[in-house]
Amino acid sequence: MNRKPAVAGRFYPAHPQQLHDAVFGYLQDVRSTGKAPKAMIVPHAGYVYSGPIAATAYARLKPAAASITRVVLIGPSHHVAFRGLAVSRTHAYTTPLGDVEVDQAAIEALVSLPFVEYIEQAHTLEHSLEVHLPFLQSVLQQFTLVPIVAGDASPELVSQALELLWGGDETLLIISSDLSHYHDYDTAKRLDQATSRMIEQLQYNDICGEAACGKVPVNGLLKLLKQKGLSIKTIDLRNSGDTAGNKQQVVGYGAYVVD
């Protein structure tokens, strides 16, 4: 049982070669520096809007292309309301670039937690996970996926799930989130700069849904980083007015890494 693409042809090209060219175009525009991150917060909009910002994070994975063999990917639910975290019984996530195998052992470990359950409908149409996969398929060599959709869950619960999956250098954690939505350009810049400061200061109790649509997984990661004494930094902060949209109503996008 494979989870089929829901937003191919809308959020990103459905044709494999066109998708390949688009992703590599974004990645080639980035000069990556430093070691590969352990965790990242990356936006999940249509590629013409957020692709350049996402690429600044994904380009940093190149030094670890062969050593990262498991990706934990957690994003917010845009279509289904539920409590806790949702996993799927699917064996693979499919994109136009091929299949990504799901780490079944990790899923079984997750569902031992009382706030994690199988909710297939939370995964079926959700773009917050899907849009990251072509970037991962283009940068990494061989990896399995742990896909998680977040519903209503506290930072404590999310951090508990992330701690369970933290692993070593073989595991990468990706938090999927955009920032502010539908403000004018200058207002969005001000709001997103404030949110970025809160992210860097690990203020996991202060980031609301209007600041970041993925506030549930974002806050969970920030709580875990605080527990572990780790830091996170902003490497890109732009909005749709900088990429492919007008400046009257924009959506904010940030890329953040934990080295």
PDB file of C-alpha atoms in Angstrom, residues 17-221:
ATOM      1  CA  GLN A  17      12.100  15.346 -15.548  1.00  0.00           C
ATOM      2  CA  GLN A  18      10.502  18.726 -14.948  1.00  0.00           C
ATOM      3  CA  LEU A  19      10.445  18.041 -11.214  1.00  0.00           C
ATOM      4  CA  HIS A  20      14.061  16.897 -11.255  1.00  0.00           C
ATOM      5  CA  ASP A  21      15.107  20.036 -13.126  1.00  0.00           C
ATOM      6  CA  ALA A  22      13.121  22.333 -10.818  1.00  0.00           C
ATOM      7  CA  VAL A  23      14.590  20.898  -7.628  1.00  0.00           C
ATOM      8  CA  PHE A  24      18.148  20.886  -8.954  1.00  0.00           C
ATOM      9  CA  GLY A  25      17.666  24.440 -10.155  1.00  0.00           C
ATOM     10  CA  TYR A  26      16.755  25.578  -6.649  1.00  0.00           C
ATOM     11  CA  LEU A  27      19.639  23.617  -5.107  1.00  0.00           C
ATOM     12  CA  GLN A  28      22.200  24.942  -7.594  1.00  0.00           C
ATOM     13  CA  ASP A  29      21.282  28.507  -6.670  1.00  0.00           C
ATOM     14  CA  VAL A  30      22.433  27.884  -3.075  1.00  0.00           C
ATOM     15  CA  ARG A  31      25.995  27.968  -1.821  1.00  0.00           C
ATOM     16  CA  SER A  32      25.921  25.519   1.071  1.00  0.00           C
ATOM     17  CA  THR A  33      28.329  25.865   3.974  1.00  0.00           C
ATOM     18  CA  GLY A  34      29.056  24.003   7.168  1.00  0.00           C
ATOM     19  CA  LYS A  35      28.246  20.496   8.264  1.00  0.00           C
ATOM     20  CA  ALA A  36      24.929  18.776   7.632  1.00  0.00           C
ATOM     21  CA  PRO A  37      22.247  19.667  10.201  1.00  0.00           C
ATOM     22  CA  LYS A  38      20.680  17.206  12.638  1.00  0.00           C
ATOM     23  CA  ALA A  39      17.272  18.900  12.417  1.00  0.00           C
ATOM     24  CA  MET A  40      15.653  21.543  10.224  1.00  0.00           C
ATOM     25  CA  ILE A  41      12.502  23.638   9.999  1.00  0.00           C
ATOM     26  CA  VAL A  42      11.554  24.019   6.326  1.00  0.00           C
ATOM     27  CA  PRO A  43       8.523  25.574   4.544  1.00  0.00           C
ATOM     28  CA  HIS A  44       5.959  23.543   2.609  1.00  0.00           C
ATOM     29  CA  ALA A  45       4.250  25.791   0.053  1.00  0.00           C
ATOM     30  CA  GLY A  46       4.200  25.517  -3.719  1.00  0.00           C
ATOM     31  CA  TYR A  47       7.731  25.411  -5.079  1.00  0.00           C
ATOM     32  CA  VAL A  48       7.490  28.711  -6.975  1.00  0.00           C
ATOM     33  CA  TYR A  49       6.813  30.389  -3.626  1.00  0.00           C
ATOM     34  CA  SER A  50       8.875  28.499  -1.039  1.00  0.00           C
ATOM     35  CA  GLY A  51      11.231  26.343  -3.115  1.00  0.00           C
ATOM     36  CA  PRO A  52      14.156  28.785  -2.975  1.00  0.00           C
ATOM     37  CA  ILE A  53      13.893  29.031   0.813  1.00  0.00           C
ATOM     38  CA  ALA A  54      13.556  25.268   1.282  1.00  0.00           C
ATOM     39  CA  ALA A  55      16.615  24.752  -0.918  1.00  0.00           C
ATOM     40  CA  THR A  56      18.813  26.765   1.450  1.00  0.00           C
ATOM     41  CA  ALA A  57      18.200  24.063   4.070  1.00  0.00           C
ATOM     42  CA  TYR A  58      18.289  21.037   1.777  1.00  0.00           C
ATOM     43  CA  ALA A  59      21.560  22.085   0.157  1.00  0.00           C
ATOM     44  CA  ARG A  60      23.201  21.709   3.560  1.00  0.00           C
ATOM     45  CA  LEU A  61      22.500  17.976   3.513  1.00  0.00           C
ATOM     46  CA  LYS A  62      24.914  17.328   0.643  1.00  0.00           C
ATOM     47  CA  PRO A  63      27.919  16.433   2.868  1.00  0.00           C
ATOM     48  CA  ALA A  64      25.788  13.733   4.551  1.00  0.00           C
ATOM     49  CA  ALA A  65      24.064  12.434   1.409  1.00  0.00           C
ATOM     50  CA  ALA A  66      25.298   8.875   2.023  1.00  0.00           C
ATOM     51  CA  SER A  67      25.218   8.831   5.834  1.00  0.00           C
ATOM     52  CA  ILE A  68      21.639  10.023   6.462  1.00  0.00           C
ATOM     53  CA  THR A  69      19.552   6.881   6.079  1.00  0.00           C
ATOM     54  CA  ARG A  70      16.389   7.803   8.004  1.00  0.00           C
ATOM     55  CA  VAL A  71      14.300  10.973   7.836  1.00  0.00           C
ATOM     56  CA  VAL A  72      11.694  11.811  10.473  1.00  0.00           C
ATOM     57  CA  LEU A  73       9.261  14.228   8.818  1.00  0.00           C
ATOM     58  CA  ILE A  74       6.507  15.899  10.823  1.00  0.00           C
ATOM     59  CA  GLY A  75       4.087  18.526   9.562  1.00  0.00           C
ATOM     60  CA  PRO A  76       0.740  20.058  10.509  1.00  0.00           C
ATOM     61  CA  SER A  77      -2.648  18.762   9.450  1.00  0.00           C
ATOM     62  CA  HIS A  78      -4.430  21.087   7.012  1.00  0.00           C
ATOM     63  CA  HIS A  79      -7.495  18.918   6.306  1.00  0.00           C
ATOM     64  CA  VAL A  80      -8.349  16.713   9.303  1.00  0.00           C
ATOM     65  CA  ALA A  81      -8.810  17.758  12.928  1.00  0.00           C
ATOM     66  CA  PHE A  82      -7.634  15.307  15.601  1.00  0.00           C
ATOM     67  CA  ARG A  83      -5.750  15.111  18.861  1.00  0.00           C
ATOM     68  CA  GLY A  84      -2.194  13.849  19.100  1.00  0.00           C
ATOM     69  CA  LEU A  85      -0.048  12.607  16.235  1.00  0.00           C
ATOM     70  CA  ALA A  86      -1.113  10.551  13.217  1.00  0.00           C
ATOM     71  CA  VAL A  87       0.882   7.866  11.443  1.00  0.00           C
ATOM     72  CA  SER A  88      -0.076   5.698   8.484  1.00  0.00           C
ATOM     73  CA  ARG A  89       0.001   2.008   7.587  1.00  0.00           C
ATOM     74  CA  THR A  90       1.344   2.828   4.132  1.00  0.00           C
ATOM     75  CA  HIS A  91       4.510   1.033   3.044  1.00  0.00           C
ATOM     76  CA  ALA A  92       5.861   3.898   0.944  1.00  0.00           C
ATOM     77  CA  TYR A  93       5.260   7.495  -0.060  1.00  0.00           C
ATOM     78  CA  THR A  94       5.248   7.909  -3.840  1.00  0.00           C
ATOM     79  CA  THR A  95       6.327  10.994  -5.779  1.00  0.00           C
ATOM     80  CA  PRO A  96       7.016  11.464  -9.504  1.00  0.00           C
ATOM     81  CA  LEU A  97      10.661  10.680  -8.645  1.00  0.00           C
ATOM     82  CA  GLY A  98       9.812   7.248  -7.200  1.00  0.00           C
ATOM     83  CA  ASP A  99       8.929   5.560  -3.908  1.00  0.00           C
ATOM     84  CA  VAL A 100      10.266   6.339  -0.436  1.00  0.00           C
ATOM     85  CA  GLU A 101      10.012   3.360   1.899  1.00  0.00           C
ATOM     86  CA  VAL A 102       8.452   3.951   5.312  1.00  0.00           C
ATOM     87  CA  ASP A 103      10.396   2.792   8.375  1.00  0.00           C
ATOM     88  CA  GLN A 104       7.879   0.328   9.779  1.00  0.00           C
ATOM     89  CA  ALA A 105       9.853  -0.353  12.960  1.00  0.00           C
ATOM     90  CA  ALA A 106       9.827   3.349  13.803  1.00  0.00           C
ATOM     91  CA  ILE A 107       6.074   3.565  13.171  1.00  0.00           C
ATOM     92  CA  GLU A 108       5.473   0.607  15.476  1.00  0.00           C
ATOM     93  CA  ALA A 109       7.590   2.269  18.169  1.00  0.00           C
ATOM     94  CA  LEU A 110       5.609   5.493  17.791  1.00  0.00           C
ATOM     95  CA  VAL A 111       2.198   3.870  18.150  1.00  0.00           C
ATOM     96  CA  SER A 112       3.271   2.512  21.522  1.00  0.00           C
ATOM     97  CA  LEU A 113       2.907   6.103  22.709  1.00  0.00           C
ATOM     98  CA  PRO A 114      -0.661   6.773  23.922  1.00  0.00           C
ATOM     99  CA  PHE A 115      -1.075   9.950  21.845  1.00  0.00           C
ATOM    100  CA  VAL A 116      -0.016   8.418  18.500  1.00  0.00           C
ATOM    101  CA  GLU A 117      -2.493   6.517  16.333  1.00  0.00           C
ATOM    102  CA  TYR A 118      -3.100   5.393  12.767  1.00  0.00           C
ATOM    103  CA  ILE A 119      -5.219   8.022  10.979  1.00  0.00           C
ATOM    104  CA  GLU A 120      -5.020   7.385   7.245  1.00  0.00           C
ATOM    105  CA  GLN A 121      -7.167  10.352   6.225  1.00  0.00           C
ATOM    106  CA  ALA A 122      -4.701  12.710   7.905  1.00  0.00           C
ATOM    107  CA  HIS A 123      -2.061  11.594   5.392  1.00  0.00           C
ATOM    108  CA  THR A 124      -4.090  11.137   2.206  1.00  0.00           C
ATOM    109  CA  LEU A 125      -4.344  14.780   1.089  1.00  0.00           C
ATOM    110  CA  GLU A 126      -1.725  16.399   3.311  1.00  0.00           C
ATOM    111  CA  HIS A 127       0.850  18.472   1.430  1.00  0.00           C
ATOM    112  CA  SER A 128       2.974  19.481   4.424  1.00  0.00           C
ATOM    113  CA  LEU A 129       4.910  16.215   4.189  1.00  0.00           C
ATOM    114  CA  GLU A 130       4.670  15.458   0.476  1.00  0.00           C
ATOM    115  CA  VAL A 131       6.369  18.594  -0.845  1.00  0.00           C
ATOM    116  CA  HIS A 132       9.606  17.799   1.018  1.00  0.00           C
ATOM    117  CA  LEU A 133      10.125  14.391  -0.538  1.00  0.00           C
ATOM    118  CA  PRO A 134      11.431  15.424  -3.987  1.00  0.00           C
ATOM    119  CA  PHE A 135      14.086  17.557  -2.279  1.00  0.00           C
ATOM    120  CA  LEU A 136      15.097  14.618  -0.083  1.00  0.00           C
ATOM    121  CA  GLN A 137      15.091  12.241  -3.058  1.00  0.00           C
ATOM    122  CA  SER A 138      17.333  14.645  -4.943  1.00  0.00           C
ATOM    123  CA  VAL A 139      19.867  15.231  -2.157  1.00  0.00           C
ATOM    124  CA  LEU A 140      20.092  11.955  -0.223  1.00  0.00           C
ATOM    125  CA  GLN A 141      21.056   8.549  -1.564  1.00  0.00           C
ATOM    126  CA  GLN A 142      19.130   5.808   0.274  1.00  0.00           C
ATOM    127  CA  PHE A 143      16.801   6.617   3.144  1.00  0.00           C
ATOM    128  CA  THR A 144      13.636   5.471   4.853  1.00  0.00           C
ATOM    129  CA  LEU A 145      10.878   7.819   5.985  1.00  0.00           C
ATOM    130  CA  VAL A 146       8.989   8.274   9.249  1.00  0.00           C
ATOM    131  CA  PRO A 147       5.991  10.430   8.197  1.00  0.00           C
ATOM    132  CA  ILE A 148       3.977  12.040  10.993  1.00  0.00           C
ATOM    133  CA  VAL A 149       1.046  14.445  10.756  1.00  0.00           C
ATOM    134  CA  ALA A 150       0.503  16.584  13.842  1.00  0.00           C
ATOM    135  CA  GLY A 151      -2.921  17.404  15.195  1.00  0.00           C
ATOM    136  CA  ASP A 152      -3.609  19.112  18.512  1.00  0.00           C
ATOM    137  CA  ALA A 153      -0.647  18.168  20.681  1.00  0.00           C
ATOM    138  CA  SER A 154       1.412  19.902  23.352  1.00  0.00           C
ATOM    139  CA  PRO A 155       5.141  20.609  22.989  1.00  0.00           C
ATOM    140  CA  GLU A 156       5.710  17.998  25.697  1.00  0.00           C
ATOM    141  CA  LEU A 157       4.042  15.251  23.679  1.00  0.00           C
ATOM    142  CA  VAL A 158       5.711  16.157  20.382  1.00  0.00           C
ATOM    143  CA  SER A 159       9.118  16.383  22.032  1.00  0.00           C
ATOM    144  CA  GLN A 160       8.566  12.939  23.520  1.00  0.00           C
ATOM    145  CA  ALA A 161       7.939  11.478  20.063  1.00  0.00           C
ATOM    146  CA  LEU A 162      10.946  13.267  18.573  1.00  0.00           C
ATOM    147  CA  GLU A 163      13.156  12.086  21.432  1.00  0.00           C
ATOM    148  CA  LEU A 164      12.110   8.509  20.724  1.00  0.00           C
ATOM    149  CA  LEU A 165      13.247   8.911  17.101  1.00  0.00           C
ATOM    150  CA  TRP A 166      16.291  11.154  17.650  1.00  0.00           C
ATOM    151  CA  GLY A 167      18.828   8.432  16.848  1.00  0.00           C
ATOM    152  CA  GLY A 168      22.366   9.241  15.738  1.00  0.00           C
ATOM    153  CA  ASP A 169      23.996  10.724  12.649  1.00  0.00           C
ATOM    154  CA  GLU A 170      21.885   8.430  10.466  1.00  0.00           C
ATOM    155  CA  THR A 171      18.673  10.240  11.450  1.00  0.00           C
ATOM    156  CA  LEU A 172      17.532  13.657  10.202  1.00  0.00           C
ATOM    157  CA  LEU A 173      14.544  15.456  11.737  1.00  0.00           C
ATOM    158  CA  ILE A 174      12.510  17.783   9.513  1.00  0.00           C
ATOM    159  CA  ILE A 175       9.793  20.049  10.857  1.00  0.00           C
ATOM    160  CA  SER A 176       7.443  21.354   8.164  1.00  0.00           C
ATOM    161  CA  SER A 177       6.042  24.856   8.663  1.00  0.00           C
ATOM    162  CA  ASP A 178       5.317  28.116   6.902  1.00  0.00           C
ATOM    163  CA  LEU A 179       5.172  31.370   8.855  1.00  0.00           C
ATOM    164  CA  SER A 180       2.624  34.231   8.761  1.00  0.00           C
ATOM    165  CA  HIS A 181      -0.232  34.147   6.244  1.00  0.00           C
ATOM    166  CA  TYR A 182      -1.861  36.869   4.125  1.00  0.00           C
ATOM    167  CA  HIS A 183      -0.468  40.065   5.585  1.00  0.00           C
ATOM    168  CA  ASP A 184       1.029  42.845   3.499  1.00  0.00           C
ATOM    169  CA  TYR A 185       4.738  42.569   2.769  1.00  0.00           C
ATOM    170  CA  ASP A 186       6.061  44.899   5.476  1.00  0.00           C
ATOM    171  CA  THR A 187       3.772  43.503   8.182  1.00  0.00           C
ATOM    172  CA  ALA A 188       4.776  39.956   7.279  1.00  0.00           C
ATOM    173  CA  LYS A 189       8.472  40.810   7.462  1.00  0.00           C
ATOM    174  CA  ARG A 190       8.016  42.291  10.926  1.00  0.00           C
ATOM    175  CA  LEU A 191       5.939  39.362  12.199  1.00  0.00           C
ATOM    176  CA  ASP A 192       8.243  36.713  10.710  1.00  0.00           C
ATOM    177  CA  GLN A 193      11.338  38.372  12.127  1.00  0.00           C
ATOM    178  CA  ALA A 194       9.689  38.253  15.561  1.00  0.00           C
ATOM    179  CA  THR A 195       8.822  34.576  15.084  1.00  0.00           C
ATOM    180  CA  SER A 196      12.388  33.804  14.023  1.00  0.00           C
ATOM    181  CA  ARG A 197      13.691  35.419  17.187  1.00  0.00           C
ATOM    182  CA  MET A 198      11.328  33.251  19.243  1.00  0.00           C
ATOM    183  CA  ILE A 199      12.497  30.152  17.376  1.00  0.00           C
ATOM    184  CA  GLU A 200      16.152  30.986  17.970  1.00  0.00           C
ATOM    185  CA  GLN A 201      15.418  31.682  21.644  1.00  0.00           C
ATOM    186  CA  LEU A 202      13.581  28.327  21.955  1.00  0.00           C
ATOM    187  CA  GLN A 203      10.374  30.000  23.174  1.00  0.00           C
ATOM    188  CA  TYR A 204       8.248  26.909  22.621  1.00  0.00           C
ATOM    189  CA  ASN A 205       5.315  28.216  24.647  1.00  0.00           C
ATOM    190  CA  ASP A 206       5.028  31.480  22.736  1.00  0.00           C
ATOM    191  CA  ILE A 207       4.678  30.556  19.049  1.00  0.00           C
ATOM    192  CA  CYS A 208       1.033  30.515  17.966  1.00  0.00           C
ATOM    193  CA  GLY A 209      -0.711  29.200  14.868  1.00  0.00           C
ATOM    194  CA  GLU A 210      -0.911  32.669  13.306  1.00  0.00           C
ATOM    195  CA  ALA A 211       2.878  32.946  13.522  1.00  0.00           C
ATOM    196  CA  ALA A 212       3.597  29.458  12.142  1.00  0.00           C
ATOM    197  CA  CYS A 213       1.045  27.014  10.732  1.00  0.00           C
ATOM    198  CA  GLY A 214       3.307  24.186  11.913  1.00  0.00           C
ATOM    199  CA  LYS A 215       3.472  25.557  15.454  1.00  0.00           C
ATOM    200  CA  VAL A 216       2.698  22.136  16.975  1.00  0.00           C
ATOM    201  CA  PRO A 217       5.771  20.335  15.569  1.00  0.00           C
ATOM    202  CA  VAL A 218       7.886  23.526  15.737  1.00  0.00           C
ATOM    203  CA  ASN A 219       7.219  23.972  19.446  1.00  0.00           C
ATOM    204  CA  GLY A 220       7.853  20.293  20.090  1.00  0.00           C
ATOM    205  CA  LEU A 221      11.267  20.510  18.454  1.00  0.00           C
TER     206      LEU A 221
END
